[in-house]
Short mmCIF file of C-alpha atoms in Angstrom, two decimals:
data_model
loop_
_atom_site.label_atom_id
_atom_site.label_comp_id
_atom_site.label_asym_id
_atom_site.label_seq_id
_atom_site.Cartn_x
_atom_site.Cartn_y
_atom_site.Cartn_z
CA UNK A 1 -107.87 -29.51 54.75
CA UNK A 2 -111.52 -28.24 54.52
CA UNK A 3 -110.87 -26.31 57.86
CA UNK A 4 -107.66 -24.53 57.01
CA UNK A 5 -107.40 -24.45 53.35
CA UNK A 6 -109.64 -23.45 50.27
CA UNK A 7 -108.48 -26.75 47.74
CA UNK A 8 -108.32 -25.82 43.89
CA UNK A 9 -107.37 -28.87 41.95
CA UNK A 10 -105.97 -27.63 38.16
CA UNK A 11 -104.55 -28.97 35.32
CA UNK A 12 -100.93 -27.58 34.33
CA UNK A 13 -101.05 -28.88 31.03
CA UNK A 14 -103.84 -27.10 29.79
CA UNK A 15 -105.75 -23.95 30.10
CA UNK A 16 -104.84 -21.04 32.40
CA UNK A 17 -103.28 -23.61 33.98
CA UNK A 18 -100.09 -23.57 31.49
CA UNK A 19 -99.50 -20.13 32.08
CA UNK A 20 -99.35 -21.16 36.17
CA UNK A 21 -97.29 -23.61 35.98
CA UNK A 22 -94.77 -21.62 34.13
CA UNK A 23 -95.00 -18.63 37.11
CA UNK A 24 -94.70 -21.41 39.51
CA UNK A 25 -91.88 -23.67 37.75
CA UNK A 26 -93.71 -26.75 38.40
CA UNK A 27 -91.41 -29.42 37.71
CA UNK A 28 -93.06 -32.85 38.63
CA UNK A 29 -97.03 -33.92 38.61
CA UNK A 30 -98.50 -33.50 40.87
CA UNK A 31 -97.08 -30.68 42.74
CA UNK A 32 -98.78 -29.26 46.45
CA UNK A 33 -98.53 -25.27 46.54
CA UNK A 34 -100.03 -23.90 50.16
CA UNK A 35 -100.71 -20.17 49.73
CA UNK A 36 -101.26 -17.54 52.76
CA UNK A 37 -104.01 -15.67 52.55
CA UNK A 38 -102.10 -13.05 50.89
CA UNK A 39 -101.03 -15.11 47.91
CA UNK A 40 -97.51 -15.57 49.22
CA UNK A 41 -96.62 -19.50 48.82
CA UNK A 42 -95.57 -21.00 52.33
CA UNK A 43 -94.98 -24.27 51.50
CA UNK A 44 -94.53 -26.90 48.35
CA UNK A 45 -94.28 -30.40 47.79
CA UNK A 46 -94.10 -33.13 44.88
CA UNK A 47 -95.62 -36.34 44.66
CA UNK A 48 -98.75 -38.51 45.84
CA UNK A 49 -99.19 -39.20 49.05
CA UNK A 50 -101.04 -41.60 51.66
CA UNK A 51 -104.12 -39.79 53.54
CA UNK A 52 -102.33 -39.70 56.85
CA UNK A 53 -99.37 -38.40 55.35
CA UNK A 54 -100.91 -35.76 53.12
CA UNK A 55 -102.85 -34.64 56.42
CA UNK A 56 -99.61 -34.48 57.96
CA UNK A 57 -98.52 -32.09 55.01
CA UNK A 58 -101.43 -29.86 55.64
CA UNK A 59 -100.09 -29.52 59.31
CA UNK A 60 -96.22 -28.58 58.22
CA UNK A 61 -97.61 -25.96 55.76
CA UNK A 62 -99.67 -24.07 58.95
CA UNK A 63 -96.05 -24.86 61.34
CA UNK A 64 -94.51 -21.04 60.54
CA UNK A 65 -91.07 -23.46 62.06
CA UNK A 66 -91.50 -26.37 59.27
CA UNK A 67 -92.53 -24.69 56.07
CA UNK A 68 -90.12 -24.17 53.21
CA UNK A 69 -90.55 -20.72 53.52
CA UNK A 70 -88.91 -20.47 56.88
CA UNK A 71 -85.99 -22.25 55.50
CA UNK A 72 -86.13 -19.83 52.52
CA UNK A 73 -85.58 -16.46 54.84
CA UNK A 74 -83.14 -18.09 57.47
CA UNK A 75 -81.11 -18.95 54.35
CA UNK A 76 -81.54 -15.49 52.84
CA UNK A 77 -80.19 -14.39 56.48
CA UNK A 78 -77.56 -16.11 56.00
CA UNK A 79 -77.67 -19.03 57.86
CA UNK A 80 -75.08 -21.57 56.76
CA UNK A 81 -75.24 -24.09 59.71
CA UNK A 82 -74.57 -27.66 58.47
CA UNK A 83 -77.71 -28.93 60.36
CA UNK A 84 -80.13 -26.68 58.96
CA UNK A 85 -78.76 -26.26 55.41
CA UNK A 86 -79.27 -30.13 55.31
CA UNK A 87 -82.88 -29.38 56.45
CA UNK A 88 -83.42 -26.62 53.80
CA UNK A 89 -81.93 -28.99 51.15
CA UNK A 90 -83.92 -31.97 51.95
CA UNK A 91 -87.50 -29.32 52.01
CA UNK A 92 -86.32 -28.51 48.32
CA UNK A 93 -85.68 -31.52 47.25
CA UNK A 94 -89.37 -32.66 48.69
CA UNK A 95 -90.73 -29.64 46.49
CA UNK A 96 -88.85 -30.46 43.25
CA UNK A 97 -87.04 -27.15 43.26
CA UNK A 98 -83.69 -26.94 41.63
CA UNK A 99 -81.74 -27.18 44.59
CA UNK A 100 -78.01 -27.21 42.82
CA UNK A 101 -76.41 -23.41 43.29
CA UNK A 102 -77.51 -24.48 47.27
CA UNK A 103 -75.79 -28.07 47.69
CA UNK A 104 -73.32 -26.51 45.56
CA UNK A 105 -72.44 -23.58 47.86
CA UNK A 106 -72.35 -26.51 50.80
CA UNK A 107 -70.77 -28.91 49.47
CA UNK A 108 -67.88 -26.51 48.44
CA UNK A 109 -67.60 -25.47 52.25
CA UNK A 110 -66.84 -28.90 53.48
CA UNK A 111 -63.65 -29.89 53.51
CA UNK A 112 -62.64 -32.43 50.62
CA UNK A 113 -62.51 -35.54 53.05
CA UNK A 114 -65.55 -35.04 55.09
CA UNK A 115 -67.66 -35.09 51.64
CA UNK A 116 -66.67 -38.92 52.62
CA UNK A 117 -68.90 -38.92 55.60
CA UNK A 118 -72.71 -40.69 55.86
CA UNK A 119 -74.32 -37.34 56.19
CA UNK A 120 -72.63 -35.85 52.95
CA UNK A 121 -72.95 -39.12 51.43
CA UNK A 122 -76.39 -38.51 51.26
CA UNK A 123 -76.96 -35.18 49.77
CA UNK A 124 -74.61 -36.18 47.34
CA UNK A 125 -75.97 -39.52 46.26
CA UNK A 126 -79.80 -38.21 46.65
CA UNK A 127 -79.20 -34.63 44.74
CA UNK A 128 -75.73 -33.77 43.47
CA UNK A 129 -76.58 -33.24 39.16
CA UNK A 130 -74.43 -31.10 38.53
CA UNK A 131 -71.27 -32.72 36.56
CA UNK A 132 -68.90 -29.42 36.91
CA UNK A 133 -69.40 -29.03 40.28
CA UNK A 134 -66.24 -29.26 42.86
CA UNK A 135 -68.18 -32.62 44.78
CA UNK A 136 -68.93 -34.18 41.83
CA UNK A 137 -64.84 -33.89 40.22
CA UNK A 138 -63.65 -35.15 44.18
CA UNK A 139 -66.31 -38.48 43.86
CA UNK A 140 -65.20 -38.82 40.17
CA UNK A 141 -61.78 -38.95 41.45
CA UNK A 142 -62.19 -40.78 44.49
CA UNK A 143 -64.94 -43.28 43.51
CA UNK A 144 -62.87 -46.18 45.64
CA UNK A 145 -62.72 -44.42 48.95
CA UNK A 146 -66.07 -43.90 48.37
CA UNK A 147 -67.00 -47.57 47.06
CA UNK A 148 -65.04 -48.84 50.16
CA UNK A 149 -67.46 -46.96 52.51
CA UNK A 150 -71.31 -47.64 50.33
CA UNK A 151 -70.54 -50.11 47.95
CA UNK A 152 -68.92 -49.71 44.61
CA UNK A 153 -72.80 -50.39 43.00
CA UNK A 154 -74.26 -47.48 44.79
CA UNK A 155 -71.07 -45.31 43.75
CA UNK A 156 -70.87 -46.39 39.97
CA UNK A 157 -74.64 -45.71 39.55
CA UNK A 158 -74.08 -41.96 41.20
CA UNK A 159 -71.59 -41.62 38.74
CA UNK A 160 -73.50 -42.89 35.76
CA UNK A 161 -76.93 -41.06 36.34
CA UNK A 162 -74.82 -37.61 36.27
CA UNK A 163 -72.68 -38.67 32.93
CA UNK A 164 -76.62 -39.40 31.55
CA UNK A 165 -77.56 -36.10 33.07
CA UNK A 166 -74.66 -34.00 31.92
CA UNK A 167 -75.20 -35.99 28.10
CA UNK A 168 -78.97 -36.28 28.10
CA UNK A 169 -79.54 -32.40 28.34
CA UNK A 170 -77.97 -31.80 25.14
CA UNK A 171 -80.51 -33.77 23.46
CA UNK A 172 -83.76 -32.12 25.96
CA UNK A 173 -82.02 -28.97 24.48
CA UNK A 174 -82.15 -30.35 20.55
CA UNK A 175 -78.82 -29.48 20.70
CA UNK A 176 -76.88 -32.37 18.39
CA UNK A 177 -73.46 -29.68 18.24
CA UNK A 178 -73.61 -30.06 21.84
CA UNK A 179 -74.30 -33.28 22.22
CA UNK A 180 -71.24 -34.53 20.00
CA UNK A 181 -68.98 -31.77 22.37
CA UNK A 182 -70.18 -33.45 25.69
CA UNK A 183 -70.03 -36.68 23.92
CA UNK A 184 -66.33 -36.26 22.92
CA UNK A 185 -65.45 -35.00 26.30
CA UNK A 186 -67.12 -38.11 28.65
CA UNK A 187 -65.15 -40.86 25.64
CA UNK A 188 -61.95 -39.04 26.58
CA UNK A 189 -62.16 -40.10 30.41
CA UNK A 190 -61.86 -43.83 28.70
CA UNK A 191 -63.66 -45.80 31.63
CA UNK A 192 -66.49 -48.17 31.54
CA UNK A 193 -68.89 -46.32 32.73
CA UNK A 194 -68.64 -43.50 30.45
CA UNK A 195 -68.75 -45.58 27.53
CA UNK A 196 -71.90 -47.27 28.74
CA UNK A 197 -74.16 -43.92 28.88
CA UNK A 198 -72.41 -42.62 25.98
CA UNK A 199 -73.89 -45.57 23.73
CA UNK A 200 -76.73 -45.73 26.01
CA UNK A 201 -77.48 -41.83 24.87
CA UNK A 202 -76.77 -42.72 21.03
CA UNK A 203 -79.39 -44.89 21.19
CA UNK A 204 -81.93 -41.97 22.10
CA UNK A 205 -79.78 -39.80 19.61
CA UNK A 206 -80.98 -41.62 16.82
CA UNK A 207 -84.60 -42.05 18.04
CA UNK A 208 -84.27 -38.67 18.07
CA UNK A 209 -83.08 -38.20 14.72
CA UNK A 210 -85.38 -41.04 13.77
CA UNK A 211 -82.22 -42.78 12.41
CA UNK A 212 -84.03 -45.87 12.73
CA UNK A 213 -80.95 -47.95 10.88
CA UNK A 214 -78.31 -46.57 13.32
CA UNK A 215 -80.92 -46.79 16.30
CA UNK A 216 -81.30 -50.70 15.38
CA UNK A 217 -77.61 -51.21 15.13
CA UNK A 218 -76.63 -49.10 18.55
CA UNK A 219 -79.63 -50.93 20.18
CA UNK A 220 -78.00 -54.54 19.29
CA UNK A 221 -74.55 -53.53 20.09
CA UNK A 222 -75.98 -52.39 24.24
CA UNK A 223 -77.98 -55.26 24.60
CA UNK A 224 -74.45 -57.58 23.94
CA UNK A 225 -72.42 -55.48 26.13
CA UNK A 226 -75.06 -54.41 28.81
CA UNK A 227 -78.32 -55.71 28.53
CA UNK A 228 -77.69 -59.24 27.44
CA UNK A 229 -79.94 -60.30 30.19
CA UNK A 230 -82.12 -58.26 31.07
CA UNK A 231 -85.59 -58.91 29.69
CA UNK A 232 -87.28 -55.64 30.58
CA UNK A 233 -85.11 -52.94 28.77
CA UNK A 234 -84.58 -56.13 25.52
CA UNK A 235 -89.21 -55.56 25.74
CA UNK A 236 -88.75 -51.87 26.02
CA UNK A 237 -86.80 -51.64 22.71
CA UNK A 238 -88.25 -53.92 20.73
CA UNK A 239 -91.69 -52.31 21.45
CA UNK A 240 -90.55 -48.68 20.24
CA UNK A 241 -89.28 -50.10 17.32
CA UNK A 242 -92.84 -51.66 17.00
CA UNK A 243 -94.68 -48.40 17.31
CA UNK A 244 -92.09 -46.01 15.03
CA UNK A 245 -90.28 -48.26 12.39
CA UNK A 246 -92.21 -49.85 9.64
CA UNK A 247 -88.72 -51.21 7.64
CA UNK A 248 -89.51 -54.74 8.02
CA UNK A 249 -85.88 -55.61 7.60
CA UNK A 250 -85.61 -53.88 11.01
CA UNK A 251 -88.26 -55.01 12.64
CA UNK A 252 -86.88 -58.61 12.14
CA UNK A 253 -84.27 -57.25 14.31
CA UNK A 254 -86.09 -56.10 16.95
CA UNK A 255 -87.70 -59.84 16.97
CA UNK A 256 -84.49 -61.11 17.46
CA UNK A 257 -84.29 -59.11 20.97
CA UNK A 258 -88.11 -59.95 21.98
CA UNK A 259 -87.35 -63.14 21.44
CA UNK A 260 -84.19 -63.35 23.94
CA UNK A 261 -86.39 -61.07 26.42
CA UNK A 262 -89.40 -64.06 26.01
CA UNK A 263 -86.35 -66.83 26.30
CA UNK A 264 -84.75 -64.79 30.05
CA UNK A 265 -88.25 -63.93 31.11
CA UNK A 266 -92.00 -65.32 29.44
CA UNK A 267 -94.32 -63.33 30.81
CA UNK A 268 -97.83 -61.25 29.03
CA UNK A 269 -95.60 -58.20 28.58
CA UNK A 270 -93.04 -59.39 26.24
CA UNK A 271 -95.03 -62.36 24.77
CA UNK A 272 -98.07 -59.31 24.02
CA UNK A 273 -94.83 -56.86 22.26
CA UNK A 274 -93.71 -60.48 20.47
CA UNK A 275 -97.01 -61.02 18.73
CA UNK A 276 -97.09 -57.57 17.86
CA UNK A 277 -93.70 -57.68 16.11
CA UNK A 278 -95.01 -61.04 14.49
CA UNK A 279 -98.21 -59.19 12.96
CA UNK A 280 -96.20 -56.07 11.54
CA UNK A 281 -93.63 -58.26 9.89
CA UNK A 282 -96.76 -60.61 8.43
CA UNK A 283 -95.85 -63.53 10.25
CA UNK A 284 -99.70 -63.60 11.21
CA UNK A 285 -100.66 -67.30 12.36
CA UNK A 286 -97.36 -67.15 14.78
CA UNK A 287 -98.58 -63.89 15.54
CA UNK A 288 -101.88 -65.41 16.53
CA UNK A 289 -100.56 -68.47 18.44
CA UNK A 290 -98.29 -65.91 20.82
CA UNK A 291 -101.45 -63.73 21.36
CA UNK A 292 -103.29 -66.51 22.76
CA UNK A 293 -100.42 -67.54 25.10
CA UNK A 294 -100.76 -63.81 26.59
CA UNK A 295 -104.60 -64.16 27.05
CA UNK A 296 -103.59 -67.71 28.84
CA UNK A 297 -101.35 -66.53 31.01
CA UNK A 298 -103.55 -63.70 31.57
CA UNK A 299 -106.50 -65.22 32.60
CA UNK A 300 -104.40 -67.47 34.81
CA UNK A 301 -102.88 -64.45 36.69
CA UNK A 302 -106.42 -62.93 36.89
CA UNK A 303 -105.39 -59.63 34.74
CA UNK A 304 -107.68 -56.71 34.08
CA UNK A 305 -105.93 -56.75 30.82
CA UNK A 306 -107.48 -59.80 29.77
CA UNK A 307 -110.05 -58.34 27.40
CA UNK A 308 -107.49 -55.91 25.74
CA UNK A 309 -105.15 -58.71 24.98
CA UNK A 310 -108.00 -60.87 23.29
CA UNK A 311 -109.23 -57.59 21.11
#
């Protein structure tokens, strides 16, 4: 890197470097932009990498054949073969750049049974978002062909994430009006899977809203129908209702889920967000007792967090 770059390391989040990352529509931390000379970007990728791997990055941002901005002017040429436009997708996708009007545009070109096949498969299950788009209506609609050929898991979860998607960026947007319209619209396809992310999103409506009442009650009702065993999200609720509701009346209910997560799972996570809960409702001595358990199990497992958990 030394040899064929000058390295600037900057902040996005504060500084001049706000302003960049607006001009460069950084979308991820932390983000790899390799610059000619000139100033004209040549390459971009997204994530942390290994040191043979990021050395390998440095040598497909000098290959004039592997940089993303090869891809970018043979697509601006209009090159539409299926082996390269898989290439160019993939190079966005590795640079967290909106890649949608271009797997769109693809996608659309295929006919409607070969979006069936592996290679299709893929670009669809790795970076189709977009809910009104042609592919995504055709896998809505054919989610058993496609379950028959990679599992109904894999399929249902596709489907899911781009319900949350299509639902979730009504609330990024503060937009309740919209919310409620997209809402409406995913509870009139009546299937399982919309109903799940549809109470799923209510229940970061109402953080939202800090609704903390309605957040408690939606919270409870996913955890029967959804979550009933799973002892991770049951500690990841009952925590934020630790740091943002003080209604002790509440709280009691969010003991109620630490409590299962503790019974499915006892480990220093949910036993630490337990005593917690304990403390804030005054239950202090229990409170104390559980706290000790986590430094136990702590020191047992050799944690670096031992010291934090005894303070």
């Amino acid at each position: 890197y030394n040899a064929n770059f000058i390295n600037v390391k900057m902040d996005m989040e504060k500084g001049e470097g706000i302003d960049l990352a607006k001009k460069l529509a950084v979308r991820a931390f932390p983000t790899l932009f390799y610059f000619e000379s000139n100033g004209e970007l040549m390459h971009q990728v997204c994530g942390a990498f290994e040191s043979q791997m990021f050395i390998d990055l440095g040598k497909t941002a000098l290959d004039p054949a592997k940089q993303l901005k090869y891809y970018q002017v043979q697509y601006e040429k209009g090159n539409r073969a299926p082996d390269f436009v898989q290439e160019y997708l993939h190079a966005l996708g590795t640079a967290c750049i909106k890649s949608s009007d271009v797997l769109n545009n693809f996608l659309d070109s295929q006919n409607k049974e070969d979006l069936l096949l592996p290679e299709n498969w893929l670009l669809i299950e790795q970076m189709l978002e977009d809910y009104h788009s042609n592919a995504f209506q055709y896998l809505e609609s054919n989610s058993m062909k496609f379950s028959e050929l990679y599992g109904a898991e894999t399929v249902n979860d596709k489907i899911k994430s781009v319900y949350e998607l299509y639902l979730g960026a009504s609330l990024s947007a503060k937009d309740l009006a919209d919310f409620d319209k997209r809402k409406e619209e995913l509870k009139n396809k009546n299937n399982a899977m919309a109903n799940q992310v549809i109470l799923d999103q209510m229940i970061f409506k109402y953080a939202y809203m800090k609704d903390w009442k309605n957040y408690v009650a939606t919270v409870d009702e996913y955890i029967a129908k959804y979550d009933s065993d799973n002892w991770m999200n049951m500690n990841a609720y009952a925590w934020h209702a630790y740091e943002k509701i003080t209604d002790k009346k509440l709280l009691k209910k969010a003991i109620v889920w630490i409590e299962k997560s503790v019974s499915i799972s006892e480990n220093t996570y949910n036993l630490d967000t337990y005593a917690h809960l304990l403390a804030a409702v005054g239950r202090t001595k229990e409170a104390i007792k559980a706290q000790e358990k986590v430094v136990k199990i702590a020191t047992e497992e050799g944690s670096d967090e031992v010291s934090t958990f005894q303070e």
